[in-house]
mmCIF file of C-alpha atoms in Angstrom:
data_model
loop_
_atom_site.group_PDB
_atom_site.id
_atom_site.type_symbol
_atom_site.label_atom_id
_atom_site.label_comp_id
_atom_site.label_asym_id
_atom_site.label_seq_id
_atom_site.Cartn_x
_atom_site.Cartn_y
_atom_site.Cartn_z
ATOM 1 C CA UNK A 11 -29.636 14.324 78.314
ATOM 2 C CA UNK A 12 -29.826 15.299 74.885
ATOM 3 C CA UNK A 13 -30.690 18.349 73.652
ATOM 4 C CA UNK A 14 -32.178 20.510 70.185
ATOM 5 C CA UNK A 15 -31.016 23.360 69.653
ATOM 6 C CA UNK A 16 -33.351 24.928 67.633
ATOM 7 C CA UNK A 17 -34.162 28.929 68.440
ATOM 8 C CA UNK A 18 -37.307 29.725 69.909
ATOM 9 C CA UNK A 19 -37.935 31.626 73.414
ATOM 10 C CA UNK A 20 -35.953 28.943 74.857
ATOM 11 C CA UNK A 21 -33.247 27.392 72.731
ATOM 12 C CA UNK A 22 -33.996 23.924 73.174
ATOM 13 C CA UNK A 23 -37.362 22.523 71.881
ATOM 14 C CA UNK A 24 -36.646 18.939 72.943
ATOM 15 C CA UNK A 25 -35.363 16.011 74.757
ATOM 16 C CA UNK A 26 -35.083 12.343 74.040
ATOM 17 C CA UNK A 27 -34.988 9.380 76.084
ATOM 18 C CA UNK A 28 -34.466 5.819 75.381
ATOM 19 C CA UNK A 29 -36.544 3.088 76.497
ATOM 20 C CA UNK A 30 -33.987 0.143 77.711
ATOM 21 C CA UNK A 31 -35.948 -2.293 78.805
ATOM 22 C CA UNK A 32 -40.524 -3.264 78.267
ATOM 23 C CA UNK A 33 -40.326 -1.554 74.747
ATOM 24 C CA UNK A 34 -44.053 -1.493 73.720
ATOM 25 C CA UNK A 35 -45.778 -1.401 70.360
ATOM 26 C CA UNK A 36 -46.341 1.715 68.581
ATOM 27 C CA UNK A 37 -50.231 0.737 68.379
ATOM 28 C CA UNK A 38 -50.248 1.954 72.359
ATOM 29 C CA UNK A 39 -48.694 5.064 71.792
ATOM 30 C CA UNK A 40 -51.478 6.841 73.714
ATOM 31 C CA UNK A 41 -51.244 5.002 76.602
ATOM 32 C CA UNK A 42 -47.295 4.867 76.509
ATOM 33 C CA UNK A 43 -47.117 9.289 76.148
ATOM 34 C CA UNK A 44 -49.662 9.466 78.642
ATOM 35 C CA UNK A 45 -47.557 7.591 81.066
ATOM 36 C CA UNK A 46 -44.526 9.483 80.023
ATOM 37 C CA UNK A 47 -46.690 12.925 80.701
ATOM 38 C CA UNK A 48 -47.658 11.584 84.626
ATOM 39 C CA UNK A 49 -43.703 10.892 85.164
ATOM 40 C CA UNK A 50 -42.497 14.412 83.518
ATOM 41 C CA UNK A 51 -45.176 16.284 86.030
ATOM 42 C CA UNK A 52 -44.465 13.857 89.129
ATOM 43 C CA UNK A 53 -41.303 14.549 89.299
ATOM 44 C CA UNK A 54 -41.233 18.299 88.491
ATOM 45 C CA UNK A 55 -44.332 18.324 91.076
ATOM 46 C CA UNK A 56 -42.199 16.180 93.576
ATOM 47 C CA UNK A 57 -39.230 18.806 93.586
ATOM 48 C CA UNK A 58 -40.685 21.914 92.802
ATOM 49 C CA UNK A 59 -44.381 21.792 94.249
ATOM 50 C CA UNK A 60 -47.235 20.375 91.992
ATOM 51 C CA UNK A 61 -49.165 23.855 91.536
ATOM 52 C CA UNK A 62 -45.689 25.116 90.415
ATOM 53 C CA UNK A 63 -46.201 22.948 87.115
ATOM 54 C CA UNK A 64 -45.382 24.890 83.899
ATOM 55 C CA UNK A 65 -48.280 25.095 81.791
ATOM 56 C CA UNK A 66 -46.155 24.350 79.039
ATOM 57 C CA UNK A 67 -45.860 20.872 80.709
ATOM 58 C CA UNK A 68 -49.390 20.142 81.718
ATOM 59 C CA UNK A 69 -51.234 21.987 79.095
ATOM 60 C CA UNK A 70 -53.567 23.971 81.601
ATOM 61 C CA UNK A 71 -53.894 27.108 83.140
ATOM 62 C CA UNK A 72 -53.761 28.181 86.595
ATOM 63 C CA UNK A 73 -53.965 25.738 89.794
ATOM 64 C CA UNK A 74 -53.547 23.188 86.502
ATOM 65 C CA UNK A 75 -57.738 23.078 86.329
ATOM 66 C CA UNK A 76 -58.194 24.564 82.788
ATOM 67 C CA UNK A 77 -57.329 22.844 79.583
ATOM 68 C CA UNK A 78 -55.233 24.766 77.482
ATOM 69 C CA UNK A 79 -56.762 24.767 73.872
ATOM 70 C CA UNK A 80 -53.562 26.039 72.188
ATOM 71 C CA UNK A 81 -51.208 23.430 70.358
ATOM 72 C CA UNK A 82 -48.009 25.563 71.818
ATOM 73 C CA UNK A 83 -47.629 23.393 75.134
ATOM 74 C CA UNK A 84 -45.683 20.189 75.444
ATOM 75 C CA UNK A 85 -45.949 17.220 73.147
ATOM 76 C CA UNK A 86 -45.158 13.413 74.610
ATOM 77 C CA UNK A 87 -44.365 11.484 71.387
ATOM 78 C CA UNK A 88 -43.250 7.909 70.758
ATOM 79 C CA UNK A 89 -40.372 6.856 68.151
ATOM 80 C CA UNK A 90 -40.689 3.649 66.622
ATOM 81 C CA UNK A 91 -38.416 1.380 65.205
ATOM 82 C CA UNK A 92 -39.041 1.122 61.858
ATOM 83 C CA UNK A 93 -38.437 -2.497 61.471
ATOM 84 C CA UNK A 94 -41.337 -3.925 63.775
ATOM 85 C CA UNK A 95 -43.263 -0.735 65.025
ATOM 86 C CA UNK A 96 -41.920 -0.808 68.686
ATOM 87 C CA UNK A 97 -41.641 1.959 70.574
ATOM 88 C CA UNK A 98 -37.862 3.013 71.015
ATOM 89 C CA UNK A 99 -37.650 6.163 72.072
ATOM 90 C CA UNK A 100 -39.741 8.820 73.480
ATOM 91 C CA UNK A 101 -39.243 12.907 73.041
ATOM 92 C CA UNK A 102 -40.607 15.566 74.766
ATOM 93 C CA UNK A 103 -41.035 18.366 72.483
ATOM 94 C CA UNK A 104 -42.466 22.339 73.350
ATOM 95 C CA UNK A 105 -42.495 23.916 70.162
ATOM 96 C CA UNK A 106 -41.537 27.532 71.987
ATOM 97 C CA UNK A 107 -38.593 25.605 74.027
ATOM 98 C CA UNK A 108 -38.221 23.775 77.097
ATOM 99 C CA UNK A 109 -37.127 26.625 80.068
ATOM 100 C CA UNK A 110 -33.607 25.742 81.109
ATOM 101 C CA UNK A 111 -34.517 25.153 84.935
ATOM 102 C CA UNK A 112 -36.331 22.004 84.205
ATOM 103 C CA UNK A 113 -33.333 20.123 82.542
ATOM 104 C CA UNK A 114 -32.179 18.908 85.871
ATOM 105 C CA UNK A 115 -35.736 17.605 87.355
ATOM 106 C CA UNK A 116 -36.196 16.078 83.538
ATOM 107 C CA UNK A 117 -33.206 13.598 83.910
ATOM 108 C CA UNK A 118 -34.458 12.171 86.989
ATOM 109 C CA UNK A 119 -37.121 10.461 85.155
ATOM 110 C CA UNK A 120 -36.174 6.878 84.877
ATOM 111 C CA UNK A 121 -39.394 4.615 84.916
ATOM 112 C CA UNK A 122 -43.193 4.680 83.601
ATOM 113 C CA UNK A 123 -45.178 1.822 85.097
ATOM 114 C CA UNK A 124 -48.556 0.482 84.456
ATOM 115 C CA UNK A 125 -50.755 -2.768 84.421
ATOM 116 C CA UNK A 126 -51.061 -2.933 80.583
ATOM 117 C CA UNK A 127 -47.757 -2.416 80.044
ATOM 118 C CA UNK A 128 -45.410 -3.011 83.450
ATOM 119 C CA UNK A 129 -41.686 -1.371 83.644
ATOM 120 C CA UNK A 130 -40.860 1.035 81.307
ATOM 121 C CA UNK A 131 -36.969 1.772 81.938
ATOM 122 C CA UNK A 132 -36.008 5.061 80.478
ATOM 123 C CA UNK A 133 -32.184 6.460 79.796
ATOM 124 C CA UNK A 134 -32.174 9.900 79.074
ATOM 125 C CA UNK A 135 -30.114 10.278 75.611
ATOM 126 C CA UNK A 136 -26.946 12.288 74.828
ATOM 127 C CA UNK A 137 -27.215 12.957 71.292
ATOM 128 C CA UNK A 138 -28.901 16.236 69.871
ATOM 129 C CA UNK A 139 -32.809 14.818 68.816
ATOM 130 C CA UNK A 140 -32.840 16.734 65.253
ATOM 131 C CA UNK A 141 -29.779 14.568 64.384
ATOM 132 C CA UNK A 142 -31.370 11.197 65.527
ATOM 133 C CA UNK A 143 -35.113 11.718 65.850
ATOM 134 C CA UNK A 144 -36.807 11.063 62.634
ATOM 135 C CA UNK A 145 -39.482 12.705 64.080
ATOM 136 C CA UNK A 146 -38.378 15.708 64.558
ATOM 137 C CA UNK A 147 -37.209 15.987 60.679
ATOM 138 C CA UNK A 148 -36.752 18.438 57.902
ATOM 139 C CA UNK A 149 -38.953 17.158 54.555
ATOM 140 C CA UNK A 150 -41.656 18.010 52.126
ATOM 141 C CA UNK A 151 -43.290 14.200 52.244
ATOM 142 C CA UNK A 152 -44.772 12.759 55.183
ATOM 143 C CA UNK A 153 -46.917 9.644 55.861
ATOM 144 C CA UNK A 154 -48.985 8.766 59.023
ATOM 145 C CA UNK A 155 -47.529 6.120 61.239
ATOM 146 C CA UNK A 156 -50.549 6.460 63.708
ATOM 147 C CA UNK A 157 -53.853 7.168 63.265
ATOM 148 C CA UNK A 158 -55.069 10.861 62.442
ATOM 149 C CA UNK A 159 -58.532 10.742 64.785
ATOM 150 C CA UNK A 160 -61.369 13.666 64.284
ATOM 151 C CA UNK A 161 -61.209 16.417 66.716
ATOM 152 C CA UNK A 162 -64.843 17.209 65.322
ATOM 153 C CA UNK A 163 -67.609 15.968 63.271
ATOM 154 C CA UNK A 164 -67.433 15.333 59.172
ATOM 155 C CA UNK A 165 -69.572 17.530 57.663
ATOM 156 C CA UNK A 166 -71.193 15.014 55.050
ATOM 157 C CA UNK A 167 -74.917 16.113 53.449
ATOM 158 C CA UNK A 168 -77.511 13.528 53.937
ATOM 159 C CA UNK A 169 -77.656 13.341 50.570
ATOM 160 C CA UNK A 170 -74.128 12.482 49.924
ATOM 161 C CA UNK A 171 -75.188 9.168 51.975
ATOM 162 C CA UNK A 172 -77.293 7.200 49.481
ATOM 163 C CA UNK A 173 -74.766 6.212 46.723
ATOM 164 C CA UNK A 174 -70.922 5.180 48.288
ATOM 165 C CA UNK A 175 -69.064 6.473 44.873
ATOM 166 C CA UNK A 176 -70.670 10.142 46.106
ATOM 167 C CA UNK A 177 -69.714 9.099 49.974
ATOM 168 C CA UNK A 178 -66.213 8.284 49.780
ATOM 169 C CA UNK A 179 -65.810 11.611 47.607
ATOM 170 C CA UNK A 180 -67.477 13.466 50.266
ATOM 171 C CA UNK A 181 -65.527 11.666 53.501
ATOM 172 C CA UNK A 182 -62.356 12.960 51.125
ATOM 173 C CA UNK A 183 -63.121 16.315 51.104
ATOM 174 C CA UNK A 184 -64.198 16.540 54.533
ATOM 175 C CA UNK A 185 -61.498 14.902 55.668
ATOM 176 C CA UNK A 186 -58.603 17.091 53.709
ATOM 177 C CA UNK A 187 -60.501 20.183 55.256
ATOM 178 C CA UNK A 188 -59.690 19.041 58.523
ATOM 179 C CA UNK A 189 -56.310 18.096 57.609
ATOM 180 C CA UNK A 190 -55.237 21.098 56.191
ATOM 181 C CA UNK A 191 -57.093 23.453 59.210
ATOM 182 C CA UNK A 192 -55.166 21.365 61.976
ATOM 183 C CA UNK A 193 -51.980 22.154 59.942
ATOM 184 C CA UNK A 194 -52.955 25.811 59.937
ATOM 185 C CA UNK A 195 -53.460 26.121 63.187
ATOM 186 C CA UNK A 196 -49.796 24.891 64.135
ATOM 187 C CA UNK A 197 -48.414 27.284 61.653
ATOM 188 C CA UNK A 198 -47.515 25.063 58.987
ATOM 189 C CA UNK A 199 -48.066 25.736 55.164
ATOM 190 C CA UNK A 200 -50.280 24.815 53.041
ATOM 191 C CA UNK A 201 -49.824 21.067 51.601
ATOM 192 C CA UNK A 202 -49.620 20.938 47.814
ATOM 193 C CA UNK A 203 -51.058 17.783 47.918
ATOM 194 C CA UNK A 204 -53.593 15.451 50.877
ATOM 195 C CA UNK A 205 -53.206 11.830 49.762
ATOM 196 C CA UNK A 206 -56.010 10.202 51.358
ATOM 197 C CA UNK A 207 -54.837 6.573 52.302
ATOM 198 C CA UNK A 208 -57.159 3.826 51.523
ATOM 199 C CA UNK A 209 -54.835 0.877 52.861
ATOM 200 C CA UNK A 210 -56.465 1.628 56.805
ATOM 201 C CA UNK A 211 -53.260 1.288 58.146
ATOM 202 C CA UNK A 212 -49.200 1.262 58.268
ATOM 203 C CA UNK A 213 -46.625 -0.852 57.216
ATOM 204 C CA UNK A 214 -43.525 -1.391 59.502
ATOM 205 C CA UNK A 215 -41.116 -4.364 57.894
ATOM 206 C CA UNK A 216 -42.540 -7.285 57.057
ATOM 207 C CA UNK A 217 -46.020 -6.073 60.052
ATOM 208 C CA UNK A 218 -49.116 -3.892 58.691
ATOM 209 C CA UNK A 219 -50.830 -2.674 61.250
ATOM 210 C CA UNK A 220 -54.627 -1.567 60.779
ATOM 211 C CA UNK A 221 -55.467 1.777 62.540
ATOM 212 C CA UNK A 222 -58.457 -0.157 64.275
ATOM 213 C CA UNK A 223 -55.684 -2.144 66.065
ATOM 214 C CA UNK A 224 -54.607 1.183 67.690
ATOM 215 C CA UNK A 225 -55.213 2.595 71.038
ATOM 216 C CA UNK A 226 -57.360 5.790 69.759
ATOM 217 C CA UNK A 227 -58.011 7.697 72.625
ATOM 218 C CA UNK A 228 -56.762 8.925 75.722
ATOM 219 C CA UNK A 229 -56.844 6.955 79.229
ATOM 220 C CA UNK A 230 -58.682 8.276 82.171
ATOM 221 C CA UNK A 231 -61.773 10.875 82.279
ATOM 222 C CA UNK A 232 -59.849 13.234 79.194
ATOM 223 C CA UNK A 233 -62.634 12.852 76.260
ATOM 224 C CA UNK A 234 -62.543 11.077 73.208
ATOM 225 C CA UNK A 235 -62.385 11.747 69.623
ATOM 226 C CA UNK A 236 -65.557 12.873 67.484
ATOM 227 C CA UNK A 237 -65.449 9.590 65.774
ATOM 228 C CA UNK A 238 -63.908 5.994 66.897
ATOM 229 C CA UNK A 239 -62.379 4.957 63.383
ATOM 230 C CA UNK A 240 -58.800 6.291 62.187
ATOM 231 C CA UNK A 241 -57.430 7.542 59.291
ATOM 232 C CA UNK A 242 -53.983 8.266 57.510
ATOM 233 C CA UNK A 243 -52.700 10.610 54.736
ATOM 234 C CA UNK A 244 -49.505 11.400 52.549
ATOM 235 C CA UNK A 245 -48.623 14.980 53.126
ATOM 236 C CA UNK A 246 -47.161 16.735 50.466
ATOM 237 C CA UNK A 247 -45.244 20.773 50.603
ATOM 238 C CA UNK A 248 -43.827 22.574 48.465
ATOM 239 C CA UNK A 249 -40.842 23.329 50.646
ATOM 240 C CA UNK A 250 -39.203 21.080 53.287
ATOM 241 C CA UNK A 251 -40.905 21.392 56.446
ATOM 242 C CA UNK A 252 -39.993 20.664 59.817
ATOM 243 C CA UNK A 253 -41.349 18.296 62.171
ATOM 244 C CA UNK A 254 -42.800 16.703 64.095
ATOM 245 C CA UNK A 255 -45.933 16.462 62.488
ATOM 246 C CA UNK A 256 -49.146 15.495 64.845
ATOM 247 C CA UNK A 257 -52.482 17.073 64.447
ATOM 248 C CA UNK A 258 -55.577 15.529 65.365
ATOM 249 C CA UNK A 259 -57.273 14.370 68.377
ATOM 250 C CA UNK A 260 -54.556 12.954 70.635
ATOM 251 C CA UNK A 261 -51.760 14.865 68.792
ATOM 252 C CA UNK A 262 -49.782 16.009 72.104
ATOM 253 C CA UNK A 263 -50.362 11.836 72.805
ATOM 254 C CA UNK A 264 -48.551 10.556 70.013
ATOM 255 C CA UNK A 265 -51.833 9.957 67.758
ATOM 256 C CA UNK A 266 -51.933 11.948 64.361
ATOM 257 C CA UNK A 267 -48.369 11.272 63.885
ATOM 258 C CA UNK A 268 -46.433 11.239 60.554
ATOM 259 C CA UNK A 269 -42.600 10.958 59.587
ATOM 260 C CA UNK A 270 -41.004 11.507 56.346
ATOM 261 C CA UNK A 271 -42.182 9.446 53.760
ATOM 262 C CA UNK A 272 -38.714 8.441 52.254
ATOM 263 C CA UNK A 273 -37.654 6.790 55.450
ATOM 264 C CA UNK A 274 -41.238 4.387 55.020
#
């Protein structure tokens, strides 16, 4: 299984698997990181007792029954091919480290399943992920590949409403305050620059795909984002920074995503 080795209270931050066979589209990416979170904690439930569950796996507390509302626990992220927008790869990623007993339980994890999407086949990967994972890169441009989705409300004046010129400057500045508080909390710098992107979508080859094409929300009873409708940005830093890069909504479920904008 491959391995970062990047220091942190553990020394590895993630691991990277391969999907071999069922490769999906990037647009489910929710759906595909939520199935790849229920097979990381079956498995480590199956061998080592399901309240015995690292928080830093499940993202809750005690007895797993309370959300955690830090950004420091796992993150279930989807790498696609740049080509077509499939999903080739999938990395889990704990920003403090992954603790060394639960390498062994983490290679047992061969399949996801589900009706939308059938067999999943997973290989876990040799290679070191900061050599192959583009996610997991070191640069000072990024662009979203999925949709950033509002963890709360804009806050727009009624009277910014009326006229759309006054509107779209308003849903800007809104938006880039959001932006640039979900990057705070994660401990990144301030961005020199938040490109607002007004094509509603990504290009992958010779495919754009529209944000409102994108699963944008999480499956099951976990609630949804403040608003239904997507959004994407180029970030820009003064220094190189290193991924990944999700904030938002749905950033520990592969929405909110970005990868260096040189490899777009």
């Amino acid at each position: 299984m491959s391995r970062s080795k990047v220091p942190g209270v553990y020394g590895i931050q993630a691991v990277r698997f391969r999907i071999e066979s069922g490769v999906p589209s990037i647009t489910e990416a929710p759906l595909v990181a939520g199935l790849f979170r229920q097979a990381v904690l079956s498995n480590i439930g199956k061998l080592e007792g399901y309240y015995n569950i690292p928080s830093v796996l499940s993202g809750k507390g005690e007895f797993q029954t309370v959300r955690s509302m830090s950004h420091r626990h796992a993150h279930y992220l989807c790498e696609p091919e740049l080509r077509c927008g499939s999903v080739t790869h999938l990395c889990l990623y704990i920003q403090e480290g992954i603790p060394p007993e639960l390498f062994p339980d983490l290679a047992t994890i061969r399949k996801l399943w589900s009706v939308q999407l059938g067999d999943l086949h997973l290989e876990p990967e040799e290679y070191d992920p900061y050599q192959y994972c583009r996610l997991l890169s070191h640069a000072k441009e990024w662009t979203s590949i999925t949709p950033f989705m509002l963890g709360r409300h804009l806050r727009i004046k009624r009277s910014e409403k009326h006229s759309q010129d006054i509107y779209d400057d308003a849903l800007e500045r809104e938006l880039e305050k959001q932006v640039r508080s979900e990057l705070k909390q994660r401990g990144f710098p301030s961005p020199v620059s938040v490109e607002f992107d007004r094509s509603n979508g990504v290009q992958f080859g010779c495919q754009f795909l529209f944000w409102k094409d994108f699963c944008r929300s999480r499956t099951g009873t976990a609630p949804g984002p403040a608003v239904k409708y997507g959004h994407g940005f180029r970030l820009v830093f003064r220094k190189p920074v290193r991924g990944p890069l999700a904030i938002g909504y749905g950033c520990h479920f592969g929405l909110g995503m970005f990868l260096p904008s040189r490899v777009l």
